[in-house]
PDB file of C-alpha atoms in Angstrom:
ATOM      1  CA  MET F   1     -16.336  11.180  12.101  1.00 90.00           C
ATOM      2  CA  GLU F   2     -16.257   7.456  11.574  1.00 91.00           C
ATOM      3  CA  ILE F   3     -14.836   4.529  10.405  1.00 94.00           C
ATOM      4  CA  SER F   4     -16.370   0.647   9.782  1.00 95.00           C
ATOM      5  CA  LEU F   5     -14.056  -2.435  11.568  1.00 95.00           C
ATOM      6  CA  ARG F   6     -13.562  -3.664   8.445  1.00 96.00           C
ATOM      7  CA  ALA F   7     -11.473  -0.929   7.813  1.00 96.00           C
ATOM      8  CA  LEU F   8     -10.016   0.087  10.822  1.00 96.00           C
ATOM      9  CA  ILE F   9      -8.143  -3.406  10.994  1.00 96.00           C
ATOM     10  CA  THR F  10      -7.380  -2.908   7.366  1.00 96.00           C
ATOM     11  CA  LEU F  11      -5.519   0.161   8.431  1.00 96.00           C
ATOM     12  CA  ILE F  12      -3.762  -1.826  11.403  1.00 97.00           C
ATOM     13  CA  HIS F  13      -2.331  -3.967   8.726  1.00 97.00           C
ATOM     14  CA  GLY F  14      -0.736  -1.760   6.154  1.00 97.00           C
ATOM     15  CA  MET F  15      -0.983   1.752   8.138  1.00 96.00           C
ATOM     16  CA  LEU F  16       0.635  -0.566  11.832  1.00 97.00           C
ATOM     17  CA  PHE F  17       2.278  -3.670  11.001  1.00 98.00           C
ATOM     18  CA  GLY F  18       3.147  -3.250   7.360  1.00 98.00           C
ATOM     19  CA  ALA F  19       4.147   0.752   7.156  1.00 98.00           C
ATOM     20  CA  PHE F  20       6.780   0.424  10.378  1.00 98.00           C
ATOM     21  CA  PHE F  21       8.191  -2.532   9.499  1.00 98.00           C
ATOM     22  CA  VAL F  22       9.042  -1.144   5.711  1.00 98.00           C
ATOM     23  CA  MET F  23      10.636   1.557   8.697  1.00 98.00           C
ATOM     24  CA  ALA F  24      11.878  -1.248  10.508  1.00 98.00           C
ATOM     25  CA  THR F  25      13.555  -3.100   7.629  1.00 98.00           C
ATOM     26  CA  TYR F  26      14.339   0.035   6.294  1.00 98.00           C
ATOM     27  CA  GLY F  27      16.817   0.864   8.987  1.00 98.00           C
ATOM     28  CA  LEU F  28      17.694  -2.498   9.077  1.00 97.00           C
ATOM     29  CA  VAL F  29      19.395  -2.502   5.747  1.00 98.00           C
ATOM     30  CA  VAL F  30      21.285   1.361   6.133  1.00 97.00           C
ATOM     31  CA  GLU F  31      22.568  -0.125   9.632  1.00 94.00           C
ATOM     32  CA  LEU F  32      23.829  -2.991   8.038  1.00 95.00           C
ATOM     33  CA  TYR F  33      25.446  -1.408   4.877  1.00 94.00           C
ATOM     34  CA  ARG F  34      27.249   1.415   7.089  1.00 93.00           C
ATOM     35  CA  SER F  35      28.681  -1.561   8.980  1.00 90.00           C
ATOM     36  CA  VAL F  36      30.746  -2.773   5.462  1.00 89.00           C
ATOM     37  CA  TYR F  37      32.137  -0.122   5.706  1.00 89.00           C
ATOM     38  CA  ALA F  38      32.895   0.805   9.043  1.00 87.00           C
ATOM     39  CA  GLU F  39      36.398   0.946  10.581  1.00 83.00           C
ATOM     40  CA  GLN F  40      35.853  -0.022  13.879  1.00 81.00           C
ATOM     41  CA  PRO F  41      33.475  -2.112  15.317  1.00 77.00           C
ATOM     42  CA  LEU F  42      30.505  -0.491  16.867  1.00 79.00           C
ATOM     43  CA  LYS F  43      30.929  -1.708  20.367  1.00 83.00           C
ATOM     44  CA  LEU F  44      26.903  -1.560  22.453  1.00 88.00           C
ATOM     45  CA  THR F  45      27.026  -1.315  25.627  1.00 92.00           C
ATOM     46  CA  PRO F  46      25.117  -4.355  27.470  1.00 93.00           C
ATOM     47  CA  GLN F  47      21.936  -1.918  27.768  1.00 95.00           C
ATOM     48  CA  GLY F  48      22.748  -1.425  23.678  1.00 93.00           C
ATOM     49  CA  ASP F  49      23.147  -4.478  22.803  1.00 93.00           C
ATOM     50  CA  SER F  50      19.448  -5.717  24.529  1.00 95.00           C
ATOM     51  CA  ARG F  51      17.606  -2.777  23.063  1.00 96.00           C
ATOM     52  CA  GLU F  52      19.115  -4.241  19.872  1.00 95.00           C
ATOM     53  CA  ARG F  53      18.051  -7.316  20.147  1.00 96.00           C
ATOM     54  CA  LEU F  54      14.624  -5.515  21.267  1.00 97.00           C
ATOM     55  CA  TYR F  55      14.477  -4.204  18.281  1.00 98.00           C
ATOM     56  CA  LEU F  56      15.342  -7.005  15.791  1.00 98.00           C
ATOM     57  CA  ILE F  57      12.528  -8.648  17.861  1.00 98.00           C
ATOM     58  CA  CYS F  58       9.676  -6.109  17.314  1.00 98.00           C
ATOM     59  CA  MET F  59      11.194  -6.125  13.371  1.00 98.00           C
ATOM     60  CA  VAL F  60      10.417  -9.388  12.536  1.00 98.00           C
ATOM     61  CA  GLY F  61       6.776  -9.395  14.795  1.00 98.00           C
ATOM     62  CA  LEU F  62       6.008  -6.618  12.553  1.00 98.00           C
ATOM     63  CA  GLY F  63       6.524  -8.716   9.738  1.00 98.00           C
ATOM     64  CA  TRP F  64       4.734 -11.260  10.712  1.00 98.00           C
ATOM     65  CA  ALA F  65       1.910  -9.529  12.235  1.00 98.00           C
ATOM     66  CA  ALA F  66       1.375  -7.686   8.861  1.00 98.00           C
ATOM     67  CA  VAL F  67       0.928 -10.951   6.842  1.00 98.00           C
ATOM     68  CA  LEU F  68      -1.037 -12.765   9.399  1.00 98.00           C
ATOM     69  CA  THR F  69      -3.835  -9.766   9.339  1.00 98.00           C
ATOM     70  CA  GLY F  70      -3.462  -9.219   5.895  1.00 97.00           C
ATOM     71  CA  ALA F  71      -3.999 -12.920   4.787  1.00 98.00           C
ATOM     72  CA  TYR F  72      -6.470 -14.669   7.576  1.00 98.00           C
ATOM     73  CA  VAL F  73      -8.433 -11.044   8.416  1.00 97.00           C
ATOM     74  CA  SER F  74      -8.446  -8.640   5.674  1.00 97.00           C
ATOM     75  CA  TYR F  75      -8.114 -10.749   2.989  1.00 97.00           C
ATOM     76  CA  PRO F  76     -10.861 -12.928   3.252  1.00 97.00           C
ATOM     77  CA  TRP F  77     -13.192  -9.811   3.179  1.00 97.00           C
ATOM     78  CA  TYR F  78     -11.521  -8.580   0.541  1.00 97.00           C
ATOM     79  CA  ARG F  79     -12.010 -12.123  -1.773  1.00 96.00           C
ATOM     80  CA  ALA F  80     -15.573 -12.227  -0.454  1.00 95.00           C
ATOM     81  CA  VAL F  81     -18.200 -13.448  -3.251  1.00 95.00           C
ATOM     82  CA  PRO F  82     -21.470 -11.098  -3.663  1.00 95.00           C
ATOM     83  CA  PRO F  83     -24.382 -13.683  -3.306  1.00 94.00           C
ATOM     84  CA  ALA F  84     -26.922 -14.198  -6.800  1.00 91.00           C
ATOM     85  CA  GLY F  85     -27.989 -10.774  -7.630  1.00 89.00           C
ATOM     86  CA  VAL F  86     -26.146  -7.817  -5.719  1.00 91.00           C
ATOM     87  CA  THR F  87     -25.643  -5.458  -8.338  1.00 90.00           C
ATOM     88  CA  ASP F  88     -23.155  -3.262  -5.025  1.00 92.00           C
ATOM     89  CA  LEU F  89     -20.068  -4.765  -5.207  1.00 95.00           C
ATOM     90  CA  ALA F  90     -19.073  -2.255  -2.705  1.00 93.00           C
ATOM     91  CA  LEU F  91     -18.315  -5.245  -0.346  1.00 95.00           C
ATOM     92  CA  TYR F  92     -17.242  -7.554  -2.429  1.00 96.00           C
ATOM     93  CA  PRO F  93     -13.717  -4.967  -3.261  1.00 97.00           C
ATOM     94  CA  ARG F  94     -12.474  -7.589  -5.669  1.00 97.00           C
ATOM     95  CA  PHE F  95     -15.120  -8.274  -7.371  1.00 97.00           C
ATOM     96  CA  LEU F  96     -15.669  -4.606  -7.413  1.00 97.00           C
ATOM     97  CA  LEU F  97     -12.118  -4.431  -9.396  1.00 97.00           C
ATOM     98  CA  LYS F  98     -12.570  -7.313 -11.596  1.00 96.00           C
ATOM     99  CA  SER F  99     -15.999  -5.652 -12.971  1.00 96.00           C
ATOM    100  CA  SER F 100     -13.982  -3.394 -15.158  1.00 95.00           C
ATOM    101  CA  ALA F 101     -11.325  -3.678 -17.698  1.00 96.00           C
ATOM    102  CA  VAL F 102      -9.278  -0.011 -16.180  1.00 95.00           C
ATOM    103  CA  THR F 103      -9.657  -1.826 -12.740  1.00 96.00           C
ATOM    104  CA  ALA F 104      -8.431  -5.580 -12.626  1.00 96.00           C
ATOM    105  CA  GLY F 105      -5.373  -4.718 -13.391  1.00 96.00           C
ATOM    106  CA  TRP F 106      -4.658  -3.610  -9.460  1.00 97.00           C
ATOM    107  CA  HIS F 107      -6.104  -7.293  -8.894  1.00 97.00           C
ATOM    108  CA  ASP F 108      -4.408  -9.420 -11.591  1.00 96.00           C
ATOM    109  CA  LEU F 109      -1.629  -8.088 -11.001  1.00 97.00           C
ATOM    110  CA  GLY F 110      -0.827  -6.266  -7.401  1.00 97.00           C
ATOM    111  CA  MET F 111      -3.419  -8.381  -5.180  1.00 97.00           C
ATOM    112  CA  GLU F 112      -1.929 -12.020  -7.269  1.00 96.00           C
ATOM    113  CA  TRP F 113       1.198 -10.280  -6.362  1.00 97.00           C
ATOM    114  CA  LYS F 114       1.074  -8.599  -3.171  1.00 97.00           C
ATOM    115  CA  GLU F 115      -0.864 -11.161  -1.548  1.00 97.00           C
ATOM    116  CA  HIS F 116       2.734 -13.851  -2.569  1.00 98.00           C
ATOM    117  CA  VAL F 117       5.680 -11.447  -2.228  1.00 98.00           C
ATOM    118  CA  ALA F 118       4.611 -10.469   1.227  1.00 98.00           C
ATOM    119  CA  TRP F 119       5.522 -13.648   2.856  1.00 98.00           C
ATOM    120  CA  ILE F 120       9.231 -13.747   1.794  1.00 98.00           C
ATOM    121  CA  ALA F 121       9.615 -10.360   3.436  1.00 98.00           C
ATOM    122  CA  PRO F 122       9.353 -11.952   7.670  1.00 98.00           C
ATOM    123  CA  ILE F 123      11.633 -14.574   6.445  1.00 98.00           C
ATOM    124  CA  ALA F 124      14.002 -13.127   5.136  1.00 98.00           C
ATOM    125  CA  VAL F 125      13.729 -10.646   8.019  1.00 98.00           C
ATOM    126  CA  THR F 126      13.384 -13.690  10.886  1.00 98.00           C
ATOM    127  CA  MET F 127      16.541 -15.285   9.057  1.00 98.00           C
ATOM    128  CA  VAL F 128      18.676 -11.870   9.067  1.00 98.00           C
ATOM    129  CA  ALA F 129      17.473 -11.169  13.138  1.00 98.00           C
ATOM    130  CA  TYR F 130      18.948 -14.631  13.676  1.00 98.00           C
ATOM    131  CA  VAL F 131      21.630 -14.516  12.317  1.00 98.00           C
ATOM    132  CA  LEU F 132      22.671 -11.170  13.470  1.00 96.00           C
ATOM    133  CA  THR F 133      21.500 -11.823  16.828  1.00 95.00           C
ATOM    134  CA  ARG F 134      23.674 -14.220  17.076  1.00 95.00           C
ATOM    135  CA  TYR F 135      27.024 -13.180  15.102  1.00 94.00           C
ATOM    136  CA  ARG F 136      26.455 -10.294  17.623  1.00 86.00           C
ATOM    137  CA  LEU F 137      29.796 -10.115  17.938  1.00 83.00           C
ATOM    138  CA  SER F 138      31.704 -11.985  15.053  1.00 88.00           C
ATOM    139  CA  ILE F 139      29.840 -10.432  12.042  1.00 90.00           C
ATOM    140  CA  ARG F 140      32.737  -8.715  10.839  1.00 88.00           C
ATOM    141  CA  GLU F 141      34.941 -11.693  11.186  1.00 90.00           C
ATOM    142  CA  HIS F 142      32.005 -13.961   8.441  1.00 94.00           C
ATOM    143  CA  PRO F 143      31.918 -10.775   5.329  1.00 94.00           C
ATOM    144  CA  GLN F 144      30.566 -13.265   3.333  1.00 96.00           C
ATOM    145  CA  VAL F 145      27.604 -13.682   5.584  1.00 97.00           C
ATOM    146  CA  ARG F 146      27.090 -10.259   6.424  1.00 96.00           C
ATOM    147  CA  THR F 147      26.960  -9.665   2.655  1.00 96.00           C
ATOM    148  CA  ALA F 148      24.075 -12.485   2.527  1.00 98.00           C
ATOM    149  CA  ILE F 149      21.912 -11.013   4.807  1.00 98.00           C
ATOM    150  CA  LEU F 150      22.652  -7.708   3.688  1.00 98.00           C
ATOM    151  CA  VAL F 151      20.768  -9.404   0.327  1.00 98.00           C
ATOM    152  CA  PHE F 152      18.399 -11.165   1.940  1.00 98.00           C
ATOM    153  CA  ALA F 153      17.572  -7.754   3.942  1.00 98.00           C
ATOM    154  CA  VAL F 154      17.229  -5.651   1.069  1.00 98.00           C
ATOM    155  CA  VAL F 155      15.484  -7.999  -0.860  1.00 98.00           C
ATOM    156  CA  ALA F 156      12.293  -8.227   2.546  1.00 98.00           C
ATOM    157  CA  LEU F 157      12.006  -4.359   1.528  1.00 98.00           C
ATOM    158  CA  GLY F 158      11.602  -4.457  -1.627  1.00 98.00           C
ATOM    159  CA  ALA F 159       8.790  -7.044  -1.123  1.00 98.00           C
ATOM    160  CA  ALA F 160       7.148  -5.382   1.416  1.00 98.00           C
ATOM    161  CA  GLY F 161       7.639  -1.887  -0.464  1.00 98.00           C
ATOM    162  CA  VAL F 162       5.373  -4.125  -3.315  1.00 98.00           C
ATOM    163  CA  ALA F 163       3.093  -5.371  -1.134  1.00 98.00           C
ATOM    164  CA  GLY F 164       2.917  -2.072   0.706  1.00 97.00           C
ATOM    165  CA  PHE F 165       2.053   0.336  -2.444  1.00 98.00           C
ATOM    166  CA  PHE F 166      -0.235  -2.106  -3.883  1.00 98.00           C
ATOM    167  CA  GLY F 167      -1.817  -2.385  -1.079  1.00 97.00           C
ATOM    168  CA  ALA F 168      -2.742   1.550  -0.417  1.00 96.00           C
ATOM    169  CA  MET F 169      -3.750   1.442  -4.525  1.00 97.00           C
ATOM    170  CA  LEU F 170      -6.000  -1.387  -3.854  1.00 97.00           C
ATOM    171  CA  ASN F 171      -7.752   0.296  -1.086  1.00 95.00           C
ATOM    172  CA  LYS F 172      -7.287   3.828  -3.319  1.00 95.00           C
ATOM    173  CA  TYR F 173      -9.466   2.069  -5.864  1.00 96.00           C
ATOM    174  CA  ALA F 174     -12.158  -1.188  -3.753  1.00 96.00           C
ATOM    175  CA  PRO F 175     -11.369  -0.001  -0.092  1.00 94.00           C
ATOM    176  CA  VAL F 176     -12.189  -2.481   2.203  1.00 94.00           C
ATOM    177  CA  ASN F 177     -15.605  -1.678   4.086  1.00 91.00           C
ATOM    178  CA  GLY F 178     -18.686  -3.252   5.886  1.00 91.00           C
ATOM    179  CA  GLY F 179     -19.187  -4.295   9.519  1.00 91.00           C
ATOM    180  CA  PRO F 180     -19.849  -2.327  12.565  1.00 93.00           C
ATOM    181  CA  THR F 181     -19.739   1.528  12.381  1.00 93.00           C
ATOM    182  CA  ILE F 182     -17.032   2.658  15.077  1.00 92.00           C
ATOM    183  CA  HIS F 183     -17.680   6.215  16.079  1.00 89.00           C
ATOM    184  CA  LEU F 184     -14.717   8.365  16.878  1.00 84.00           C
ATOM    185  CA  ARG F 185     -16.283  12.181  16.645  1.00 80.00           C
ATOM    186  CA  GLY F 186     -19.280  13.601  16.639  1.00 72.00           C
ATOM    187  CA  LYS F 187     -21.692  10.808  17.125  1.00 60.00           C
ATOM    188  CA  GLY F 188     -24.917  11.926  16.633  1.00 52.00           C
ATOM    189  CA  GLN F 189     -24.574  14.719  14.163  1.00 47.00           C
TER     190      GLN F 189
ATOM    191  CA  MET J   1      59.972 -10.473  33.991  1.00 40.00           C
ATOM    192  CA  ASN J   2      56.134 -10.416  34.398  1.00 44.00           C
ATOM    193  CA  PRO J   3      55.297 -14.109  33.671  1.00 41.00           C
ATOM    194  CA  SER J   4      52.634 -12.919  31.350  1.00 41.00           C
ATOM    195  CA  GLN J   5      54.929 -11.518  29.123  1.00 43.00           C
ATOM    196  CA  PRO J   6      56.391 -13.659  25.858  1.00 43.00           C
ATOM    197  CA  GLN J   7      59.455 -14.264  25.697  1.00 46.00           C
ATOM    198  CA  SER J   8      61.916 -14.057  22.809  1.00 46.00           C
ATOM    199  CA  GLY J   9      61.234 -15.936  20.179  1.00 45.00           C
ATOM    200  CA  GLU J  10      57.775 -17.205  21.040  1.00 46.00           C
ATOM    201  CA  ARG J  11      54.687 -16.651  19.402  1.00 48.00           C
ATOM    202  CA  ILE J  12      51.496 -15.876  20.086  1.00 44.00           C
ATOM    203  CA  THR J  13      48.596 -16.593  18.833  1.00 43.00           C
ATOM    204  CA  ILE J  14      45.160 -14.850  20.035  1.00 43.00           C
ATOM    205  CA  GLN J  15      42.661 -16.650  19.916  1.00 44.00           C
ATOM    206  CA  PRO J  16      38.968 -15.173  20.108  1.00 50.00           C
ATOM    207  CA  ALA J  17      36.857 -15.872  23.299  1.00 49.00           C
ATOM    208  CA  GLU J  18      34.314 -17.722  21.464  1.00 64.00           C
ATOM    209  CA  PHE J  19      35.472 -18.674  17.871  1.00 75.00           C
ATOM    210  CA  LEU J  20      31.641 -19.180  15.911  1.00 89.00           C
ATOM    211  CA  PRO J  21      31.672 -21.414  12.937  1.00 95.00           C
ATOM    212  CA  ASN J  22      28.950 -20.412  10.112  1.00 96.00           C
ATOM    213  CA  GLY J  23      27.795 -23.480   9.160  1.00 97.00           C
ATOM    214  CA  PRO J  24      24.233 -21.928  11.602  1.00 97.00           C
ATOM    215  CA  ALA J  25      24.339 -18.858   9.856  1.00 98.00           C
ATOM    216  CA  ALA J  26      24.723 -21.102   6.813  1.00 98.00           C
ATOM    217  CA  ALA J  27      21.564 -22.822   7.791  1.00 98.00           C
ATOM    218  CA  ALA J  28      19.489 -20.067   8.104  1.00 98.00           C
ATOM    219  CA  ILE J  29      20.320 -18.350   4.658  1.00 98.00           C
ATOM    220  CA  LEU J  30      20.228 -21.571   2.742  1.00 98.00           C
ATOM    221  CA  ALA J  31      16.772 -22.376   4.222  1.00 98.00           C
ATOM    222  CA  ALA J  32      15.392 -18.639   3.912  1.00 98.00           C
ATOM    223  CA  GLY J  33      15.983 -19.571   0.664  1.00 98.00           C
ATOM    224  CA  ILE J  34      14.317 -22.705   0.482  1.00 98.00           C
ATOM    225  CA  GLY J  35      11.257 -21.405   2.003  1.00 98.00           C
ATOM    226  CA  SER J  36      11.315 -18.570  -0.953  1.00 98.00           C
ATOM    227  CA  ALA J  37      11.690 -20.525  -3.764  1.00 98.00           C
ATOM    228  CA  LEU J  38       8.838 -23.338  -2.455  1.00 98.00           C
ATOM    229  CA  LEU J  39       6.401 -20.061  -1.437  1.00 98.00           C
ATOM    230  CA  GLY J  40       6.918 -19.186  -5.567  1.00 98.00           C
ATOM    231  CA  ILE J  41       7.098 -23.307  -6.752  1.00 98.00           C
ATOM    232  CA  LEU J  42       3.667 -23.624  -4.565  1.00 98.00           C
ATOM    233  CA  ALA J  43       1.861 -20.658  -5.195  1.00 98.00           C
ATOM    234  CA  VAL J  44       2.148 -21.445  -9.101  1.00 98.00           C
ATOM    235  CA  ALA J  45       0.965 -25.329  -8.836  1.00 97.00           C
ATOM    236  CA  ALA J  46      -2.301 -23.368  -7.204  1.00 97.00           C
ATOM    237  CA  ASP J  47      -2.472 -20.783  -9.516  1.00 96.00           C
ATOM    238  CA  ALA J  48      -2.115 -23.862 -12.413  1.00 96.00           C
ATOM    239  CA  SER J  49      -3.840 -26.635 -11.298  1.00 96.00           C
ATOM    240  CA  LYS J  50      -7.971 -26.951  -9.535  1.00 97.00           C
ATOM    241  CA  PRO J  51      -6.841 -30.141  -7.682  1.00 98.00           C
ATOM    242  CA  VAL J  52      -3.273 -28.709  -5.990  1.00 98.00           C
ATOM    243  CA  ALA J  53      -5.636 -25.361  -4.938  1.00 98.00           C
ATOM    244  CA  LYS J  54      -8.047 -27.666  -3.242  1.00 98.00           C
ATOM    245  CA  LEU J  55      -5.683 -29.207  -1.985  1.00 98.00           C
ATOM    246  CA  LEU J  56      -3.909 -26.292  -0.787  1.00 98.00           C
ATOM    247  CA  THR J  57      -7.123 -24.310   1.327  1.00 98.00           C
ATOM    248  CA  PHE J  58      -6.747 -25.134   4.109  1.00 98.00           C
ATOM    249  CA  TYR J  59      -8.778 -22.054   5.800  1.00 98.00           C
ATOM    250  CA  LEU J  60     -11.633 -21.554   3.367  1.00 97.00           C
ATOM    251  CA  PRO J  61     -11.951 -17.457   3.488  1.00 97.00           C
ATOM    252  CA  THR J  62      -8.570 -17.449   2.619  1.00 97.00           C
ATOM    253  CA  GLY J  63      -8.970 -20.142  -0.160  1.00 97.00           C
ATOM    254  CA  PRO J  64      -5.001 -21.818  -1.614  1.00 98.00           C
ATOM    255  CA  LEU J  65      -2.899 -18.658   0.011  1.00 98.00           C
ATOM    256  CA  SER J  66      -3.834 -20.011   3.529  1.00 98.00           C
ATOM    257  CA  GLY J  67      -2.374 -23.718   2.454  1.00 98.00           C
ATOM    258  CA  VAL J  68       0.526 -21.872  -0.168  1.00 98.00           C
ATOM    259  CA  THR J  69       2.104 -20.089   2.928  1.00 98.00           C
ATOM    260  CA  SER J  70       2.392 -22.688   6.012  1.00 98.00           C
ATOM    261  CA  VAL J  71       3.325 -25.028   3.213  1.00 98.00           C
ATOM    262  CA  ALA J  72       6.209 -23.277   2.906  1.00 98.00           C
ATOM    263  CA  ILE J  73       6.349 -21.832   6.354  1.00 98.00           C
ATOM    264  CA  LEU J  74       6.254 -25.349   7.592  1.00 98.00           C
ATOM    265  CA  LEU J  75       9.124 -26.770   5.254  1.00 98.00           C
ATOM    266  CA  TRP J  76      11.046 -23.666   5.997  1.00 98.00           C
ATOM    267  CA  LEU J  77      11.328 -23.908   9.685  1.00 98.00           C
ATOM    268  CA  VAL J  78      11.582 -27.608   9.320  1.00 98.00           C
ATOM    269  CA  THR J  79      14.501 -27.265   6.825  1.00 98.00           C
ATOM    270  CA  TRP J  80      16.455 -24.884   9.271  1.00 98.00           C
ATOM    271  CA  PHE J  81      16.113 -27.038  11.821  1.00 98.00           C
ATOM    272  CA  ILE J  82      17.764 -29.540   9.706  1.00 98.00           C
ATOM    273  CA  LEU J  83      20.512 -28.022   8.363  1.00 98.00           C
ATOM    274  CA  ALA J  84      20.739 -25.830  11.573  1.00 98.00           C
ATOM    275  CA  ARG J  85      21.585 -29.562  13.621  1.00 97.00           C
ATOM    276  CA  ARG J  86      24.107 -31.139  10.332  1.00 97.00           C
ATOM    277  CA  TRP J  87      25.819 -27.199  10.118  1.00 97.00           C
ATOM    278  CA  ARG J  88      26.285 -26.891  13.970  1.00 95.00           C
ATOM    279  CA  THR J  89      29.768 -27.007  14.945  1.00 94.00           C
ATOM    280  CA  ARG J  90      31.002 -26.473  10.868  1.00 95.00           C
ATOM    281  CA  THR J  91      32.849 -24.489   8.831  1.00 95.00           C
ATOM    282  CA  VAL J  92      31.047 -24.414   5.452  1.00 96.00           C
ATOM    283  CA  ALA J  93      31.573 -22.789   1.955  1.00 96.00           C
ATOM    284  CA  ILE J  94      29.422 -19.807   2.762  1.00 97.00           C
ATOM    285  CA  GLY J  95      29.930 -18.954  -0.733  1.00 97.00           C
ATOM    286  CA  LYS J  96      28.909 -21.775  -2.871  1.00 97.00           C
ATOM    287  CA  ILE J  97      26.012 -21.409   0.209  1.00 98.00           C
ATOM    288  CA  ASN J  98      25.387 -17.845  -0.764  1.00 98.00           C
ATOM    289  CA  ALA J  99      25.248 -17.967  -4.648  1.00 98.00           C
ATOM    290  CA  THR J 100      22.667 -21.050  -3.985  1.00 98.00           C
ATOM    291  CA  ALA J 101      20.093 -19.388  -1.236  1.00 98.00           C
ATOM    292  CA  ILE J 102      20.591 -15.581  -3.734  1.00 98.00           C
ATOM    293  CA  LEU J 103      19.234 -17.946  -6.579  1.00 98.00           C
ATOM    294  CA  LEU J 104      16.466 -19.315  -5.069  1.00 98.00           C
ATOM    295  CA  LEU J 105      14.957 -16.472  -3.385  1.00 98.00           C
ATOM    296  CA  ALA J 106      15.370 -14.729  -6.890  1.00 98.00           C
ATOM    297  CA  LEU J 107      13.518 -17.643  -8.538  1.00 98.00           C
ATOM    298  CA  GLY J 108      10.909 -16.963  -5.564  1.00 98.00           C
ATOM    299  CA  ILE J 109      10.380 -13.550  -6.091  1.00 98.00           C
ATOM    300  CA  LEU J 110      10.529 -14.053  -9.295  1.00 98.00           C
ATOM    301  CA  LEU J 111       7.227 -16.524  -9.205  1.00 98.00           C
ATOM    302  CA  THR J 112       5.643 -14.948  -7.568  1.00 98.00           C
ATOM    303  CA  PHE J 113       5.386 -12.178 -10.026  1.00 98.00           C
ATOM    304  CA  PRO J 114       2.083 -12.600 -11.814  1.00 97.00           C
ATOM    305  CA  PRO J 115       3.520 -11.850 -15.946  1.00 97.00           C
ATOM    306  CA  PHE J 116       6.442 -14.534 -14.941  1.00 97.00           C
ATOM    307  CA  ALA J 117       3.854 -16.965 -13.442  1.00 96.00           C
ATOM    308  CA  ASP J 118       1.545 -17.121 -16.575  1.00 95.00           C
ATOM    309  CA  LEU J 119       3.821 -17.621 -19.224  1.00 96.00           C
ATOM    310  CA  LEU J 120       5.396 -20.135 -17.686  1.00 94.00           C
ATOM    311  CA  GLN J 121       1.852 -21.501 -17.631  1.00 91.00           C
ATOM    312  CA  GLY J 122       1.255 -20.443 -21.295  1.00 90.00           C
ATOM    313  CA  LYS J 123      -1.930 -18.393 -20.150  1.00 82.00           C
TER     314      LYS J 123
END
């Protein structure tokens, strides 16, 4: 059982940072939506407050880690230009996708959208986390603020969902591969 | 008589322990909307113009995406900082600010959608 270094890092980008960010943002949306209909404000203990703050910090950190590893680590491998004369495009995912009309759309729509829209998610959740932390005790007194951050959180979830979906599909049709091989199990067999 | 109990006819005004004006939240919300819209505008500009794409290529392996996102994030943070300072202690018209921020957010999403960006460029 083995995996290439590039595949492993792309896996960390998508399945660790990206997927956990989507899950954390989903939890944020559910909690914000629930608070709209709560009759009584949920009062947390000081320990609960600090854990909630930790949740928000981790969510924001996951979002930024996902876009930064995507743009500066995996994406350069994805868009690498094959040297002249190379016919096997397995190590050049963008060119592999664009070499066929059947798969070109995954780049032209999928990657072109994903590479930009994904950045809106951490911008939005950073703002939401800031507002929730700053107005921790008084958010119910600002219902319009709560509505706005709920909209931004839903859009962040959607943007992260788009990025995650296209990331998974792109990696299915043209996986990022190459670099040293890491043997996980059964070395030498 | 307990001195803490109000006398008959006395008006009681309950002040929250800490009143927070909506200015800081409005600054964060509007700045996030502006940042999202800038991201979309820069993405379209880099796609439409080769000189702009070259100008925004801060890191060659990542291409124009490096400049598009770096500039958008920088301007988002600068805008947030300026608005937060101006509205630190103010209560602002949050309804209008929310509407503007959500429109800007929608614009950002729309401009990053390749078929819409292509339509704008007449492709």
